[in-house]
């Protein structure tokens, strides 16, 4: 969690850092702060709440310099307050740091420093790092940071400046992302590339254990033993405009409407429906390798976990591989039975989710083959997994995941078909049919989005309700869970997703004439079954909202609110049926005046356990 940005060069560093922090606000928005060195003096501004508070603070007490570091915080140690906001300094105010991560042994380090007479101003774990750097500062900042990092256990992306070496920034990473933007006569650092896209295209993704020293015209990377490390400079092609709202009121709405393109980008060059061919360049598993897989675990958190639940049906139905799906925070502590024939797929938009990363490491330690479905190029998960399928969705800024989810569904669908092909568990005709079905999805979603006004009407009508039920079955049960999650996180309305067949075993007691029941009843093998479940809910007074297939004319006469989606095969239907549920949650949230892109208590990238 938290976002950090740094700049050294000829521009006004304060403008560059503030601009970068704006792009990183999705990583946390409890407080923010910025530090500069000017005329041999450290100057710091910090504010509680969103970044605009810091901007107002700087307007009142202006800052200008050629070197700066900044931070936007999501609290882990210590409440959101000005004292706990970064940057933090040592007591003599000569070292200043910004930090993303957690110092696991901070209590022990802090008590050691307190015994030496050091006083602390905040409740954060970060402040101990500033104290330690000062303690070890004898000759150079770089050397002091190296010594400090040897004492720290935990995760960090760090940016450090020192008033006595005003021409350099030292930064370091361990289990938290940190990227260097390479400029001409200027250099940058940030937690992710979206903060730097307006300034630099050449990026270096620091690796665990790296410490870098940035001056305006030089970047030196070493490890903690001071051995020089050569890191590749990657040219990033992401479009700057991709990271902006493009005229939409919220990033989330923009990202919902981007889905025809992001889904297509995810399968582009990977599927050839006419030839019945699938080609995923990044996955180097041969036919023999795939045949040797005894079982698959899909491990992820939140929305990404729901994509795993959908994909279980695909791996089992298409590739005939027994598949289990687990929440990463559960998987890592329950001693799952894993061996070298188990393939573990981790799914993560950010590629930095702490529990998912830990699950990946656990799988690796047990000798499993690992594969990541990931959106952020160069993220920790994408670098550590044996194979990666990128979802090619571009930056997802809205805290609620939308386009990354359909990207994950797309990538996993392709993967299941690729393995079905390698195992010959599907006929060529079926393979072509399923590929064609996916191929048509972007156009179908585009058509749906062009006339999605009735979702807005439904949202307006029911936004004041206190509880919602979401029902689904078979492959769309997970979409009921996802629909409920979207509503909860965006509008703070209580919502539950249920397998419709489970209703009679307890939850049906919840239904009364004030309860909207959102049901996914698209054409599929369980169409009749879910319709009976809907009738049962209606008989108890439930207000029925149905996601139905366009060709289902009969459903129009049943007195439900109906949202039609284009007809498609049941195995791709989750990619379509989730779109109205994303929009429903979005419009309810807007109707209630909630903060759509930054819902309360949440942050985009959960890099702590
Ligand atoms: C919900 C949402 C979260 C994430 C989860 C995993 O809208 O976005 O539930 O899906 O925190 O994040 P990643 O995919 O980055 O690992």
PDB file of N, CA, C and O and ligand atoms in Angstrom, residues 300-306 347-354 356-357 373-376 381 396 398-402 404-405 408 482 485-486 489-490 602-606, ligand 1:
ATOM      1  N   UNK A 300      -6.024 -16.508  -5.320  1.00  0.00           N
ATOM      2  CA  UNK A 300      -6.125 -15.048  -5.530  1.00  0.00           C
ATOM      3  C   UNK A 300      -6.947 -14.433  -4.409  1.00  0.00           C
ATOM      4  O   UNK A 300      -7.388 -15.138  -3.503  1.00  0.00           O
ATOM      5  N   UNK A 301      -7.151 -13.131  -4.480  1.00  0.00           N
ATOM      6  CA  UNK A 301      -7.964 -12.422  -3.474  1.00  0.00           C
ATOM      7  C   UNK A 301      -9.075 -11.641  -4.176  1.00  0.00           C
ATOM      8  O   UNK A 301      -8.889 -11.165  -5.297  1.00  0.00           O
ATOM      9  N   UNK A 302     -10.171 -11.455  -3.471  1.00  0.00           N
ATOM     10  CA  UNK A 302     -11.240 -10.549  -3.904  1.00  0.00           C
ATOM     11  C   UNK A 302     -11.778 -10.871  -5.277  1.00  0.00           C
ATOM     12  O   UNK A 302     -12.117 -12.018  -5.603  1.00  0.00           O
ATOM     13  N   UNK A 303     -11.853  -9.838  -6.090  1.00  0.00           N
ATOM     14  CA  UNK A 303     -12.377  -9.992  -7.444  1.00  0.00           C
ATOM     15  C   UNK A 303     -11.555 -10.994  -8.251  1.00  0.00           C
ATOM     16  O   UNK A 303     -12.102 -11.806  -9.008  1.00  0.00           O
ATOM     17  N   UNK A 304     -10.256 -10.946  -8.073  1.00  0.00           N
ATOM     18  CA  UNK A 304      -9.393 -11.878  -8.808  1.00  0.00           C
ATOM     19  C   UNK A 304      -9.724 -13.322  -8.414  1.00  0.00           C
ATOM     20  O   UNK A 304      -9.697 -14.242  -9.256  1.00  0.00           O
ATOM     21  N   UNK A 305     -10.091 -13.527  -7.156  1.00  0.00           N
ATOM     22  CA  UNK A 305     -10.514 -14.861  -6.693  1.00  0.00           C
ATOM     23  C   UNK A 305     -11.784 -15.294  -7.438  1.00  0.00           C
ATOM     24  O   UNK A 305     -11.918 -16.454  -7.834  1.00  0.00           O
ATOM     25  N   UNK A 306     -12.685 -14.348  -7.649  1.00  0.00           N
ATOM     26  CA  UNK A 306     -13.911 -14.704  -8.384  1.00  0.00           C
ATOM     27  C   UNK A 306     -13.593 -15.147  -9.811  1.00  0.00           C
ATOM     28  O   UNK A 306     -14.263 -16.017 -10.357  1.00  0.00           O
ATOM     29  N   UNK A 347      -3.679 -15.249  -9.542  1.00  0.00           N
ATOM     30  CA  UNK A 347      -4.314 -14.225 -10.370  1.00  0.00           C
ATOM     31  C   UNK A 347      -4.265 -12.907  -9.600  1.00  0.00           C
ATOM     32  O   UNK A 347      -4.676 -12.859  -8.438  1.00  0.00           O
ATOM     33  N   UNK A 348      -3.749 -11.878 -10.248  1.00  0.00           N
ATOM     34  CA  UNK A 348      -3.650 -10.598  -9.549  1.00  0.00           C
ATOM     35  C   UNK A 348      -3.547  -9.447 -10.554  1.00  0.00           C
ATOM     36  O   UNK A 348      -2.694  -9.478 -11.445  1.00  0.00           O
ATOM     37  N   UNK A 349      -4.411  -8.494 -10.403  1.00  0.00           N
ATOM     38  CA  UNK A 349      -4.321  -7.303 -11.242  1.00  0.00           C
ATOM     39  C   UNK A 349      -3.002  -6.586 -10.983  1.00  0.00           C
ATOM     40  O   UNK A 349      -2.225  -6.348 -11.889  1.00  0.00           O
ATOM     41  N   UNK A 350      -2.755  -6.257  -9.708  1.00  0.00           N
ATOM     42  CA  UNK A 350      -1.594  -5.429  -9.361  1.00  0.00           C
ATOM     43  C   UNK A 350      -0.287  -6.200  -9.435  1.00  0.00           C
ATOM     44  O   UNK A 350       0.769  -5.635  -9.671  1.00  0.00           O
ATOM     45  N   UNK A 351      -0.374  -7.513  -9.174  1.00  0.00           N
ATOM     46  CA  UNK A 351       0.852  -8.301  -9.085  1.00  0.00           C
ATOM     47  C   UNK A 351       1.628  -8.025  -7.813  1.00  0.00           C
ATOM     48  O   UNK A 351       2.787  -8.424  -7.677  1.00  0.00           O
ATOM     49  N   UNK A 352       0.997  -7.327  -6.855  1.00  0.00           N
ATOM     50  CA  UNK A 352       1.694  -6.972  -5.615  1.00  0.00           C
ATOM     51  C   UNK A 352       0.929  -7.414  -4.382  1.00  0.00           C
ATOM     52  O   UNK A 352       1.382  -7.129  -3.267  1.00  0.00           O
ATOM     53  N   UNK A 353      -0.233  -8.028  -4.529  1.00  0.00           N
ATOM     54  CA  UNK A 353      -1.038  -8.388  -3.362  1.00  0.00           C
ATOM     55  C   UNK A 353      -0.240  -9.340  -2.464  1.00  0.00           C
ATOM     56  O   UNK A 353       0.195 -10.411  -2.891  1.00  0.00           O
ATOM     57  N   UNK A 354      -0.073  -8.916  -1.204  1.00  0.00           N
ATOM     58  CA  UNK A 354       0.866  -9.619  -0.313  1.00  0.00           C
ATOM     59  C   UNK A 354       0.508 -11.096  -0.148  1.00  0.00           C
ATOM     60  O   UNK A 354       1.383 -11.964  -0.236  1.00  0.00           O
ATOM     61  N   UNK A 356      -1.267 -13.052  -2.086  1.00  0.00           N
ATOM     62  CA  UNK A 356      -1.138 -13.802  -3.337  1.00  0.00           C
ATOM     63  C   UNK A 356       0.339 -14.076  -3.629  1.00  0.00           C
ATOM     64  O   UNK A 356       0.718 -15.178  -4.057  1.00  0.00           O
ATOM     65  N   UNK A 357       1.159 -13.070  -3.340  1.00  0.00           N
ATOM     66  CA  UNK A 357       2.604 -13.230  -3.527  1.00  0.00           C
ATOM     67  C   UNK A 357       3.132 -14.317  -2.585  1.00  0.00           C
ATOM     68  O   UNK A 357       3.943 -15.172  -2.982  1.00  0.00           O
ATOM     69  N   UNK A 373      -1.483 -14.856 -13.729  1.00  0.00           N
ATOM     70  CA  UNK A 373      -2.300 -14.051 -14.636  1.00  0.00           C
ATOM     71  C   UNK A 373      -2.294 -12.671 -14.009  1.00  0.00           C
ATOM     72  O   UNK A 373      -2.772 -12.487 -12.891  1.00  0.00           O
ATOM     73  N   UNK A 374      -1.699 -11.731 -14.696  1.00  0.00           N
ATOM     74  CA  UNK A 374      -1.346 -10.478 -14.043  1.00  0.00           C
ATOM     75  C   UNK A 374      -1.523  -9.306 -15.007  1.00  0.00           C
ATOM     76  O   UNK A 374      -1.369  -9.476 -16.219  1.00  0.00           O
ATOM     77  N   UNK A 375      -1.832  -8.143 -14.462  1.00  0.00           N
ATOM     78  CA  UNK A 375      -2.019  -6.980 -15.338  1.00  0.00           C
ATOM     79  C   UNK A 375      -0.799  -6.060 -15.360  1.00  0.00           C
ATOM     80  O   UNK A 375      -0.520  -5.441 -16.370  1.00  0.00           O
ATOM     81  N   UNK A 376      -0.116  -5.962 -14.235  1.00  0.00           N
ATOM     82  CA  UNK A 376       0.968  -4.972 -14.158  1.00  0.00           C
ATOM     83  C   UNK A 376       2.307  -5.615 -14.535  1.00  0.00           C
ATOM     84  O   UNK A 376       2.814  -6.500 -13.833  1.00  0.00           O
ATOM     85  N   UNK A 381       4.730 -10.337  -8.597  1.00  0.00           N
ATOM     86  CA  UNK A 381       4.160 -11.650  -8.930  1.00  0.00           C
ATOM     87  C   UNK A 381       4.539 -12.051 -10.350  1.00  0.00           C
ATOM     88  O   UNK A 381       4.926 -13.189 -10.604  1.00  0.00           O
ATOM     89  N   UNK A 396      -5.333   0.188 -14.235  1.00  0.00           N
ATOM     90  CA  UNK A 396      -6.684   0.224 -13.654  1.00  0.00           C
ATOM     91  C   UNK A 396      -6.601   1.138 -12.441  1.00  0.00           C
ATOM     92  O   UNK A 396      -5.929   0.815 -11.461  1.00  0.00           O
ATOM     93  N   UNK A 398      -9.524   2.963 -10.953  1.00  0.00           N
ATOM     94  CA  UNK A 398     -10.660   2.800 -10.036  1.00  0.00           C
ATOM     95  C   UNK A 398     -10.317   1.701  -9.036  1.00  0.00           C
ATOM     96  O   UNK A 398      -9.790   0.658  -9.431  1.00  0.00           O
ATOM     97  N   UNK A 399     -10.600   1.958  -7.769  1.00  0.00           N
ATOM     98  CA  UNK A 399     -10.240   0.955  -6.762  1.00  0.00           C
ATOM     99  C   UNK A 399     -11.014  -0.344  -6.998  1.00  0.00           C
ATOM    100  O   UNK A 399     -10.489  -1.439  -6.820  1.00  0.00           O
ATOM    101  N   UNK A 400     -12.270  -0.231  -7.436  1.00  0.00           N
ATOM    102  CA  UNK A 400     -13.054  -1.446  -7.717  1.00  0.00           C
ATOM    103  C   UNK A 400     -12.633  -2.003  -9.069  1.00  0.00           C
ATOM    104  O   UNK A 400     -12.684  -1.326 -10.087  1.00  0.00           O
ATOM    105  N   UNK A 401     -12.227  -3.246  -9.060  1.00  0.00           N
ATOM    106  CA  UNK A 401     -11.690  -3.859 -10.275  1.00  0.00           C
ATOM    107  C   UNK A 401     -12.809  -4.214 -11.254  1.00  0.00           C
ATOM    108  O   UNK A 401     -13.797  -4.842 -10.882  1.00  0.00           O
ATOM    109  N   UNK A 402     -12.660  -3.789 -12.487  1.00  0.00           N
ATOM    110  CA  UNK A 402     -13.664  -4.107 -13.526  1.00  0.00           C
ATOM    111  C   UNK A 402     -12.978  -4.707 -14.749  1.00  0.00           C
ATOM    112  O   UNK A 402     -13.064  -5.905 -14.998  1.00  0.00           O
ATOM    113  N   UNK A 404      -9.908  -5.328 -15.264  1.00  0.00           N
ATOM    114  CA  UNK A 404      -8.908  -6.354 -14.950  1.00  0.00           C
ATOM    115  C   UNK A 404      -9.607  -7.700 -14.743  1.00  0.00           C
ATOM    116  O   UNK A 404      -9.075  -8.747 -15.115  1.00  0.00           O
ATOM    117  N   UNK A 405     -10.817  -7.663 -14.171  1.00  0.00           N
ATOM    118  CA  UNK A 405     -11.562  -8.902 -13.937  1.00  0.00           C
ATOM    119  C   UNK A 405     -11.908  -9.574 -15.266  1.00  0.00           C
ATOM    120  O   UNK A 405     -11.655 -10.776 -15.452  1.00  0.00           O
ATOM    121  N   UNK A 408      -8.915 -11.001 -16.729  1.00  0.00           N
ATOM    122  CA  UNK A 408      -8.526 -12.270 -16.083  1.00  0.00           C
ATOM    123  C   UNK A 408      -9.380 -13.420 -16.624  1.00  0.00           C
ATOM    124  O   UNK A 408      -8.873 -14.503 -16.930  1.00  0.00           O
ATOM    125  N   UNK A 482     -19.422 -11.738  -7.341  1.00  0.00           N
ATOM    126  CA  UNK A 482     -18.724 -10.536  -7.803  1.00  0.00           C
ATOM    127  C   UNK A 482     -19.667  -9.327  -7.827  1.00  0.00           C
ATOM    128  O   UNK A 482     -19.291  -8.224  -7.425  1.00  0.00           O
ATOM    129  N   UNK A 485     -20.069  -8.161  -4.306  1.00  0.00           N
ATOM    130  CA  UNK A 485     -18.852  -7.482  -3.836  1.00  0.00           C
ATOM    131  C   UNK A 485     -18.783  -6.058  -4.386  1.00  0.00           C
ATOM    132  O   UNK A 485     -18.478  -5.096  -3.661  1.00  0.00           O
ATOM    133  N   UNK A 486     -19.090  -5.921  -5.678  1.00  0.00           N
ATOM    134  CA  UNK A 486     -19.028  -4.579  -6.292  1.00  0.00           C
ATOM    135  C   UNK A 486     -19.999  -3.634  -5.582  1.00  0.00           C
ATOM    136  O   UNK A 486     -19.653  -2.493  -5.288  1.00  0.00           O
ATOM    137  N   UNK A 489     -18.682  -2.753  -1.910  1.00  0.00           N
ATOM    138  CA  UNK A 489     -17.490  -1.899  -1.783  1.00  0.00           C
ATOM    139  C   UNK A 489     -17.733  -0.489  -2.303  1.00  0.00           C
ATOM    140  O   UNK A 489     -17.110   0.454  -1.846  1.00  0.00           O
ATOM    141  N   UNK A 490     -18.670  -0.359  -3.254  1.00  0.00           N
ATOM    142  CA  UNK A 490     -18.866   0.959  -3.857  1.00  0.00           C
ATOM    143  C   UNK A 490     -19.941   1.786  -3.179  1.00  0.00           C
ATOM    144  O   UNK A 490     -19.865   3.010  -3.165  1.00  0.00           O
ATOM    145  N   UNK A 602     -10.665   1.456   1.646  1.00  0.00           N
ATOM    146  CA  UNK A 602     -10.032   0.558   0.680  1.00  0.00           C
ATOM    147  C   UNK A 602      -8.812   1.196   0.039  1.00  0.00           C
ATOM    148  O   UNK A 602      -8.668   2.409   0.035  1.00  0.00           O
ATOM    149  N   UNK A 603      -7.960   0.367  -0.507  1.00  0.00           N
ATOM    150  CA  UNK A 603      -6.864   0.861  -1.332  1.00  0.00           C
ATOM    151  C   UNK A 603      -6.722  -0.098  -2.492  1.00  0.00           C
ATOM    152  O   UNK A 603      -7.142  -1.250  -2.412  1.00  0.00           O
ATOM    153  N   UNK A 604      -6.152   0.379  -3.565  1.00  0.00           N
ATOM    154  CA  UNK A 604      -6.123  -0.416  -4.791  1.00  0.00           C
ATOM    155  C   UNK A 604      -5.237  -1.634  -4.674  1.00  0.00           C
ATOM    156  O   UNK A 604      -5.559  -2.699  -5.152  1.00  0.00           O
ATOM    157  N   UNK A 605      -4.089  -1.437  -4.053  1.00  0.00           N
ATOM    158  CA  UNK A 605      -3.112  -2.512  -4.091  1.00  0.00           C
ATOM    159  C   UNK A 605      -2.814  -2.915  -2.644  1.00  0.00           C
ATOM    160  O   UNK A 605      -2.315  -2.109  -1.865  1.00  0.00           O
ATOM    161  N   UNK A 606      -3.171  -4.150  -2.281  1.00  0.00           N
ATOM    162  CA  UNK A 606      -3.089  -4.561  -0.874  1.00  0.00           C
ATOM    163  C   UNK A 606      -1.745  -5.249  -0.630  1.00  0.00           C
ATOM    164  O   UNK A 606      -1.641  -6.470  -0.661  1.00  0.00           O
TER     165      UNK A 606
HETATM  166  C1  LIG B   1     -12.455  -5.467  -5.705  1.00  0.00           C
HETATM  167  C2  LIG B   1     -11.012  -5.510  -5.867  1.00  0.00           C
HETATM  168  C3  LIG B   1     -10.230  -6.378  -4.949  1.00  0.00           C
HETATM  169  C4  LIG B   1      -9.021  -6.988  -5.687  1.00  0.00           C
HETATM  170  C5  LIG B   1      -8.137  -7.739  -4.691  1.00  0.00           C
HETATM  171  C6  LIG B   1      -6.957  -8.406  -5.361  1.00  0.00           C
HETATM  172  O1  LIG B   1     -13.044  -4.649  -6.668  1.00  0.00           O
HETATM  173  O2  LIG B   1     -10.456  -4.857  -6.697  1.00  0.00           O
HETATM  174  O3  LIG B   1     -11.028  -7.363  -4.373  1.00  0.00           O
HETATM  175  O4  LIG B   1      -9.469  -7.854  -6.679  1.00  0.00           O
HETATM  176  O5  LIG B   1      -7.665  -6.841  -3.722  1.00  0.00           O
HETATM  177  O6  LIG B   1      -6.130  -7.469  -5.979  1.00  0.00           O
HETATM  178  P1  LIG B   1      -5.116  -7.906  -7.096  1.00  0.00           P
HETATM  179  O7  LIG B   1      -5.910  -8.409  -8.264  1.00  0.00           O
HETATM  180  O8  LIG B   1      -4.337  -6.679  -7.420  1.00  0.00           O
HETATM  181  O9  LIG B   1      -4.275  -9.001  -6.520  1.00  0.00           O
END
